[in-house]
GROMACS .gro file of C-alpha atoms in nm:
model
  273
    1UNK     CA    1  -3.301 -12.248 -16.701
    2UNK     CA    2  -3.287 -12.437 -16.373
    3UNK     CA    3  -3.162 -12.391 -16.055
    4UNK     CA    4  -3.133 -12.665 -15.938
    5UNK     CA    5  -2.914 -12.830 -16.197
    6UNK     CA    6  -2.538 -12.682 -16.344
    7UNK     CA    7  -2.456 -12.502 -16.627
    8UNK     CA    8  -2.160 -12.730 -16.781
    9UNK     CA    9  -1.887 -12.615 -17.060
   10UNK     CA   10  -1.757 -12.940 -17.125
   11UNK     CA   11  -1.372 -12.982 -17.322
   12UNK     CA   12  -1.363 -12.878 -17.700
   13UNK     CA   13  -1.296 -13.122 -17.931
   14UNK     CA   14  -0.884 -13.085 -18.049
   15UNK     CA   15  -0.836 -13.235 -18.384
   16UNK     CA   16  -0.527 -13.433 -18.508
   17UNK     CA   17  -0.322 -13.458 -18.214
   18UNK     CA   18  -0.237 -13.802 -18.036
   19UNK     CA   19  -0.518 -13.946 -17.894
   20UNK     CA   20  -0.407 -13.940 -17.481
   21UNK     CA   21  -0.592 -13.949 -17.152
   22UNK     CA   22  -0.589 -13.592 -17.058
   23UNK     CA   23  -0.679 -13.480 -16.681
   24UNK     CA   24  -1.020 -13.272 -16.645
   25UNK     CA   25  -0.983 -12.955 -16.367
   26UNK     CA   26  -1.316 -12.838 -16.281
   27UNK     CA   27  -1.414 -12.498 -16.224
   28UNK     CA   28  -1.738 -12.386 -16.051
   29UNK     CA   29  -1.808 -12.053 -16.144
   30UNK     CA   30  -2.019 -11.860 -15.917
   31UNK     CA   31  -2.211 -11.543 -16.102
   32UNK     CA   32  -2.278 -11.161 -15.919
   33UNK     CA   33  -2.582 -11.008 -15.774
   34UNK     CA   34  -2.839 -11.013 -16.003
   35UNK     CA   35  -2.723 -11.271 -16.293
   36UNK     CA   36  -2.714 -11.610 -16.380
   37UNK     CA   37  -2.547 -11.900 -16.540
   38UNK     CA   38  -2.635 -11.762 -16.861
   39UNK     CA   39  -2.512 -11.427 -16.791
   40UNK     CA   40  -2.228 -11.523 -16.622
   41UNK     CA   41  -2.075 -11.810 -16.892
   42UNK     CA   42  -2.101 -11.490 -17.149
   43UNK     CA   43  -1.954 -11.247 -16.953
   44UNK     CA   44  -1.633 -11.519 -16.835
   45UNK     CA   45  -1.590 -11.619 -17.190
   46UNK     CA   46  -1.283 -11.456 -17.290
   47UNK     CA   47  -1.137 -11.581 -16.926
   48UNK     CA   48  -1.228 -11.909 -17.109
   49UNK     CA   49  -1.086 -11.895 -17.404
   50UNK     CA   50  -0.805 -11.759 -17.244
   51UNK     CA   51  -0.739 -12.019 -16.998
   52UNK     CA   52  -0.792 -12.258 -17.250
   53UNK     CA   53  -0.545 -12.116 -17.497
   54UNK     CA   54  -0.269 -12.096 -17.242
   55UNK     CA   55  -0.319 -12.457 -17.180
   56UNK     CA   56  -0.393 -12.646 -17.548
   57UNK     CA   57  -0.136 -12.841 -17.536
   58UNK     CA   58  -0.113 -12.956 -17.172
   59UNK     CA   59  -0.231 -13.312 -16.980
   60UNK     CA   60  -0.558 -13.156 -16.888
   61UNK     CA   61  -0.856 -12.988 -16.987
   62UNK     CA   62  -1.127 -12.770 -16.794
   63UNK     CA   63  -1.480 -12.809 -16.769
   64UNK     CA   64  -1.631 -12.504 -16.660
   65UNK     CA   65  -1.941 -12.569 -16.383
   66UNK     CA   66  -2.162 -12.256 -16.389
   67UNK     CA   67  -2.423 -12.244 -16.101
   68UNK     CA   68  -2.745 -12.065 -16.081
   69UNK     CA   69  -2.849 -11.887 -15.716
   70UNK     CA   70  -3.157 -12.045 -15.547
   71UNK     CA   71  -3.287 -11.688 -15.481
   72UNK     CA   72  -3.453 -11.371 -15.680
   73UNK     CA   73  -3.334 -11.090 -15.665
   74UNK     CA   74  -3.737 -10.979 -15.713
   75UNK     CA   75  -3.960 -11.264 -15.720
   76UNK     CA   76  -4.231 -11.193 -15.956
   77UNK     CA   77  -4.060 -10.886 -16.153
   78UNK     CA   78  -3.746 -11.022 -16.297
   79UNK     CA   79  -3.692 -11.430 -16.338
   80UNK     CA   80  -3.326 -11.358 -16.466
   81UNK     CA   81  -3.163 -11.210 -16.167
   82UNK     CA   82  -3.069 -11.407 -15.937
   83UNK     CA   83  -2.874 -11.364 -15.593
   84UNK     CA   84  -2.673 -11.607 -15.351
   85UNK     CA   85  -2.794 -11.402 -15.093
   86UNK     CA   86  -3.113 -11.143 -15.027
   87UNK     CA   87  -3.051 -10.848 -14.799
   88UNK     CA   88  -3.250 -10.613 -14.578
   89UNK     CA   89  -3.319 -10.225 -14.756
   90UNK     CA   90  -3.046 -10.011 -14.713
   91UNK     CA   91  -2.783 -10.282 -14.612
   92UNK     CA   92  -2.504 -10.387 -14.790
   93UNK     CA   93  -2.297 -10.753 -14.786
   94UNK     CA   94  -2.022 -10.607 -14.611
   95UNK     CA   95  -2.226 -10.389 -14.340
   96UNK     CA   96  -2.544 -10.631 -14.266
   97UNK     CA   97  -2.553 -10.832 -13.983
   98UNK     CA   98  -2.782 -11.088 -14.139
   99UNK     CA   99  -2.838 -11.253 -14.490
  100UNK     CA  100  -3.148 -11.483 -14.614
  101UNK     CA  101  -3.133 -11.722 -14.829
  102UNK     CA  102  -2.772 -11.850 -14.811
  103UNK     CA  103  -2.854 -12.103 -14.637
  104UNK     CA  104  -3.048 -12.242 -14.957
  105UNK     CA  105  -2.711 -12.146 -15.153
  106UNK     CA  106  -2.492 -12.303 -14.957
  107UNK     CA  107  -2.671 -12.604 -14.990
  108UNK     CA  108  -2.641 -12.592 -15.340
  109UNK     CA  109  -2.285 -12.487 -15.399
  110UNK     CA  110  -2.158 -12.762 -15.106
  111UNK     CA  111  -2.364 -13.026 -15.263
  112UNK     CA  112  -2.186 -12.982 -15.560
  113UNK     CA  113  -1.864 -12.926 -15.442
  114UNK     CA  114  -1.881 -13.283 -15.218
  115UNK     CA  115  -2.029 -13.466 -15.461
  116UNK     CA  116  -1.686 -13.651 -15.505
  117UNK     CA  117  -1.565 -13.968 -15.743
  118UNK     CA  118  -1.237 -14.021 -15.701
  119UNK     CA  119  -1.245 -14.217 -16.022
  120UNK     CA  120  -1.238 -13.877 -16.202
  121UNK     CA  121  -1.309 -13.835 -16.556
  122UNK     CA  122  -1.024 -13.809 -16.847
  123UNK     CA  123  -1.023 -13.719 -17.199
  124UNK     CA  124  -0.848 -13.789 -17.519
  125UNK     CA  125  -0.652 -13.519 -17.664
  126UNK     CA  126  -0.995 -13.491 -17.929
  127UNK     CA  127  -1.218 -13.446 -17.648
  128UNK     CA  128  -1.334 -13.789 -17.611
  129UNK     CA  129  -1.422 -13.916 -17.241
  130UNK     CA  130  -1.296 -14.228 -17.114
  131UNK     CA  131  -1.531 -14.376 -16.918
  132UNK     CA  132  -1.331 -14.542 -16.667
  133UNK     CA  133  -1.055 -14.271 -16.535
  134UNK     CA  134  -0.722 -14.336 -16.395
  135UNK     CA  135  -0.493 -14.252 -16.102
  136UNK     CA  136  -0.454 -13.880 -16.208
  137UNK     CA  137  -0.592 -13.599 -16.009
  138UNK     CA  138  -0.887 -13.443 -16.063
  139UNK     CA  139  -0.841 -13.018 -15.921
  140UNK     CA  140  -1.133 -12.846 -15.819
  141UNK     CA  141  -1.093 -12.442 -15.820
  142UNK     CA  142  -1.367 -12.154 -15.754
  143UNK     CA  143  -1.401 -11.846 -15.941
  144UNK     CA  144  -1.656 -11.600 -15.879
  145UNK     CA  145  -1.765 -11.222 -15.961
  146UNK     CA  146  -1.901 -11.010 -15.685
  147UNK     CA  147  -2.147 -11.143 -15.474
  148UNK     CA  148  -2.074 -11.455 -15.646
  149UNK     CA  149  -1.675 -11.436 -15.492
  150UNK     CA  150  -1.784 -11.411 -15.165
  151UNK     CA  151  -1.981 -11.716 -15.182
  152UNK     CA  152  -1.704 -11.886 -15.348
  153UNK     CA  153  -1.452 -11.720 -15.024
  154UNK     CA  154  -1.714 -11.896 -14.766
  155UNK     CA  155  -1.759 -12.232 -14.958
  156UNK     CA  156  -1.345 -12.261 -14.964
  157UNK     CA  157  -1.322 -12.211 -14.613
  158UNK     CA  158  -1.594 -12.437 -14.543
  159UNK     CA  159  -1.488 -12.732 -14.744
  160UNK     CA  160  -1.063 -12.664 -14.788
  161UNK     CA  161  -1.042 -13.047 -14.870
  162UNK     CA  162  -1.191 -12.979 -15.173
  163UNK     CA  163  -1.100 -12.666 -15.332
  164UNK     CA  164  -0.804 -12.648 -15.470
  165UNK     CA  165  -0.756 -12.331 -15.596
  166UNK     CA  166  -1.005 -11.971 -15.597
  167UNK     CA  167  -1.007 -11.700 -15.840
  168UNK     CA  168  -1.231 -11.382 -15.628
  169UNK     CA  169  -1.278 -11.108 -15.889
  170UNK     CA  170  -1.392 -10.808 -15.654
  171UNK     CA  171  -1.495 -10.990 -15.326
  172UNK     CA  172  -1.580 -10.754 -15.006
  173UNK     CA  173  -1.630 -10.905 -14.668
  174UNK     CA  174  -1.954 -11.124 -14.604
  175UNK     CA  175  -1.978 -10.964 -14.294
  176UNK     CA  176  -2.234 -11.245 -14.130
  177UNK     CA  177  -1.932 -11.471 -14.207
  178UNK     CA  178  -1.652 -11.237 -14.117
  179UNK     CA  179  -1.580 -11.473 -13.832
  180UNK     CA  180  -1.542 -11.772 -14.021
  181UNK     CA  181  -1.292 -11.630 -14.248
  182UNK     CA  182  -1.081 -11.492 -13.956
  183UNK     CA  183  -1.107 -11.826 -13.805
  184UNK     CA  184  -1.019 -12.000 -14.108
  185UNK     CA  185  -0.720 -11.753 -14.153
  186UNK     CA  186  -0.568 -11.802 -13.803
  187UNK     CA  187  -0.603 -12.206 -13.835
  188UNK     CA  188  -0.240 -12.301 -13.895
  189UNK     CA  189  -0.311 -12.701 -13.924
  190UNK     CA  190  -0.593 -12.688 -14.229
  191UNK     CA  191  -0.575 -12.718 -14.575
  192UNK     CA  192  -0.564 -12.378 -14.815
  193UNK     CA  193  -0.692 -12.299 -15.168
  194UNK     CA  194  -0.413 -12.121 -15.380
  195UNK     CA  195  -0.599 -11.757 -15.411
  196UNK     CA  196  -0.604 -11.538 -15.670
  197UNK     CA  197  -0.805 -11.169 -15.586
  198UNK     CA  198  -0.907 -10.957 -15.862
  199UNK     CA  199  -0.901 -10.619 -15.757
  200UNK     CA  200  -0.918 -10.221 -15.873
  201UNK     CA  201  -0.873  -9.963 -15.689
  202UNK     CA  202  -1.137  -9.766 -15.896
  203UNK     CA  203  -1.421  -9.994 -15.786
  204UNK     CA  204  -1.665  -9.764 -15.651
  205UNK     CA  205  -1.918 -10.120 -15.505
  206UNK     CA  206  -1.671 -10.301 -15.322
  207UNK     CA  207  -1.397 -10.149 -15.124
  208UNK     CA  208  -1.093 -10.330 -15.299
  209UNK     CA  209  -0.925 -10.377 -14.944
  210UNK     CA  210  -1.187 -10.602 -14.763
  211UNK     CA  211  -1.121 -10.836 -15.115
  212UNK     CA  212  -0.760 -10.795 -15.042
  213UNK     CA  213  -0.822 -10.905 -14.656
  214UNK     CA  214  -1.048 -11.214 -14.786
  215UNK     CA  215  -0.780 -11.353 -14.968
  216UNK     CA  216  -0.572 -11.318 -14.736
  217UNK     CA  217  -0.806 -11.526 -14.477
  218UNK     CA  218  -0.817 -11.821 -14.709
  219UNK     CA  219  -0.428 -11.825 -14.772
  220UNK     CA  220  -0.236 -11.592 -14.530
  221UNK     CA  221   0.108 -11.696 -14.668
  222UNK     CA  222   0.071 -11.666 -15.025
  223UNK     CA  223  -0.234 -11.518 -15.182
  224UNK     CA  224  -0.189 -11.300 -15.479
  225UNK     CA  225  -0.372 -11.010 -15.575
  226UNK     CA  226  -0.361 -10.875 -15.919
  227UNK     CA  227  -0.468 -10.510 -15.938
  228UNK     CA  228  -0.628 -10.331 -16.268
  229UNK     CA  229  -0.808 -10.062 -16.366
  230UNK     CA  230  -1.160 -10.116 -16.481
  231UNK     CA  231  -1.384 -10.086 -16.150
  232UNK     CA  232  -1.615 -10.299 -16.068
  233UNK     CA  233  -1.618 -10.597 -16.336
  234UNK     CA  234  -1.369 -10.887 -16.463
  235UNK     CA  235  -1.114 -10.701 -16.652
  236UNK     CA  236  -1.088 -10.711 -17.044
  237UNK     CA  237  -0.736 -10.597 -17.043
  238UNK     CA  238  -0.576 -10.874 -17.279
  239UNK     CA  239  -0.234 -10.834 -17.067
  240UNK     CA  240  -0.436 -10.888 -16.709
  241UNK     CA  241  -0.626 -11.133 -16.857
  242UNK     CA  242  -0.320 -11.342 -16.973
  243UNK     CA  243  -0.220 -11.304 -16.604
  244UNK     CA  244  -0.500 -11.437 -16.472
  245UNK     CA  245  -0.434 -11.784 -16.771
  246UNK     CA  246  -0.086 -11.753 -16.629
  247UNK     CA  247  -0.160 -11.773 -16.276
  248UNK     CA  248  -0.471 -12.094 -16.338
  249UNK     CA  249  -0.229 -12.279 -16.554
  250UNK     CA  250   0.039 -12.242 -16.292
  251UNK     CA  251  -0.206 -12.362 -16.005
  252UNK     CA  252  -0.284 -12.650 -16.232
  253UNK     CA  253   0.021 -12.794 -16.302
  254UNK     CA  254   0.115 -12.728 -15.926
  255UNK     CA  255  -0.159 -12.965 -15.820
  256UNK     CA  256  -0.122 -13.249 -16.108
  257UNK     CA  257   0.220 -13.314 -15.978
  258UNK     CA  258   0.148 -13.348 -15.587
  259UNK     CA  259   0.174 -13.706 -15.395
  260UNK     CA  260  -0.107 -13.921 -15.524
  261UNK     CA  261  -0.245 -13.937 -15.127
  262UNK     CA  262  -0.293 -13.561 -15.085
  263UNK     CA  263  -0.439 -13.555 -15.481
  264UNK     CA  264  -0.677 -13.783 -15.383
  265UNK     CA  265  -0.811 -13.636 -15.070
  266UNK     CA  266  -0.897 -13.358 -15.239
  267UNK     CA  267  -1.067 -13.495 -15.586
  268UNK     CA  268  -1.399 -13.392 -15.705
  269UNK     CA  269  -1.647 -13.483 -15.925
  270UNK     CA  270  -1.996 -13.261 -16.008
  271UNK     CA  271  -2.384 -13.327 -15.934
  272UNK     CA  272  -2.465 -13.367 -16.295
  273UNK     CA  273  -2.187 -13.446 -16.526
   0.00000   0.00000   0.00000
């Protein structure tokens, strides 16, 4: 496993309907403290399916980008775990006043975000690509667990031309970027990601409210937070879970039917694909 290179879930295959360009919405998925692509495409797989099911038989498709974190969690002692950011004993995301190593993840989640074709790709309705593209939009959302949300919160309000939408499954406040997002939040001129926060009130890591007030930064008028049950993890609850398909779908279609000039600002294509 690299990490320098993404983890990709391209379209399944759809057999014996009509053969149509079909619009590709990219998702780069961001893992938790202590994970990895690996990890992370397992643990998001009935999200997937999901998402997928609730949208069979519309114009477009996902692939699902999974990233691995340049940094150990321990070098030496465990190669698996991997972290977007290191911190110093004792501190915690949302109380330190420094991180190390984001830098290096930054780098490698906004290299991949602006790597951008606006030529994006399109497949058939069985899954086949079409080399050459067309004029349809090509979304780019965020979704990320954790640690892993609050690197997808500062890479959205870093690069708003680009994401399109952000699913932040229990986010806290990156404190060493508080600023940002408060700037970002009072900017009334910039672009804004459609936000979806994941939140429980029993989660005993993150205090629920700072991933309330991060979702609020990124989209003051109309973030959504959906609140369950389960602490600290992505939810398994079928009825949240077809919530969260709902509420992607819905984002999706939103975006595939805005004015060609604003789609195409905003198109994206991934280091890699």
């Amino acid at each position: 496993m690299s990490a320098d290179l993404p983890d990709v879930l391209r379209p399944p295959q759809h057999q014996g309907t009509e053969a149509t360009a079909r619009q590709v919405i990219r998702v780069l998925c961001l893992h938790p403290k202590n994970s990895n692509s690996v990890l992370f495409k397992q643990e998001l797989e009935v999200v997937r399916t999901t998402v997928e099911k609730n949208t069979l038989h519309q114009a477009f498709v996902f692939e699902w980008v999974f990233l691995d974190a340049p940094n150990l969690l321990a070098p030496h002692k465990d190669p698996e775990g991997r972290v977007w950011w290191q911190l110093a004993d004792g501190a915690r995301s949302f109380t330190a006043e420094a991180y190390f190593g984001d830098d290096k993840s930054l780098d490698v989640v906004e290299s991949t975000i602006k790597n951008v074709d606006l030529r994006p790709k399109n497949y058939s309705a069985e899954g086949q690509e079409h080399g050459e593209g067309h004029d349809a939009p090509t979304a780019t959302g965020i979704l990320g667990f954790s640690q892993g949300a609050m690197m997808g919160a500062i890479a959205a309000a870093r690069n708003p031309d680009q994401i399109r939408f952000a699913v932040l499954f229990g986010a806290a406040v990156p404190k060493p970027y508080e600023k940002v997002l408060e700037d970002f939040g009072k900017n009334s001129s910039t672009a804004r990601p459609d936000v979806l926060s994941v939140l429980s009130r029993e989660d005993s890591v993150n205090p629920p409210d700072m991933g309330k007030w991060v979702g609020d930064c990124l989209n003051p008028e109309s973030a959504t937070v959906l609140w369950h049950g389960e602490g600290h993890q992505i939810p398994k609850d079928p009825e949240k879970l077809e919530e969260i398909a709902g509420w992607i779908a819905n984002r999706v279609v939103i975006v595939g039917t805005e004015a060609p000039g604003k789609a195409e600002a905003t198109s994206s294509r991934f280091l890699g694909l």
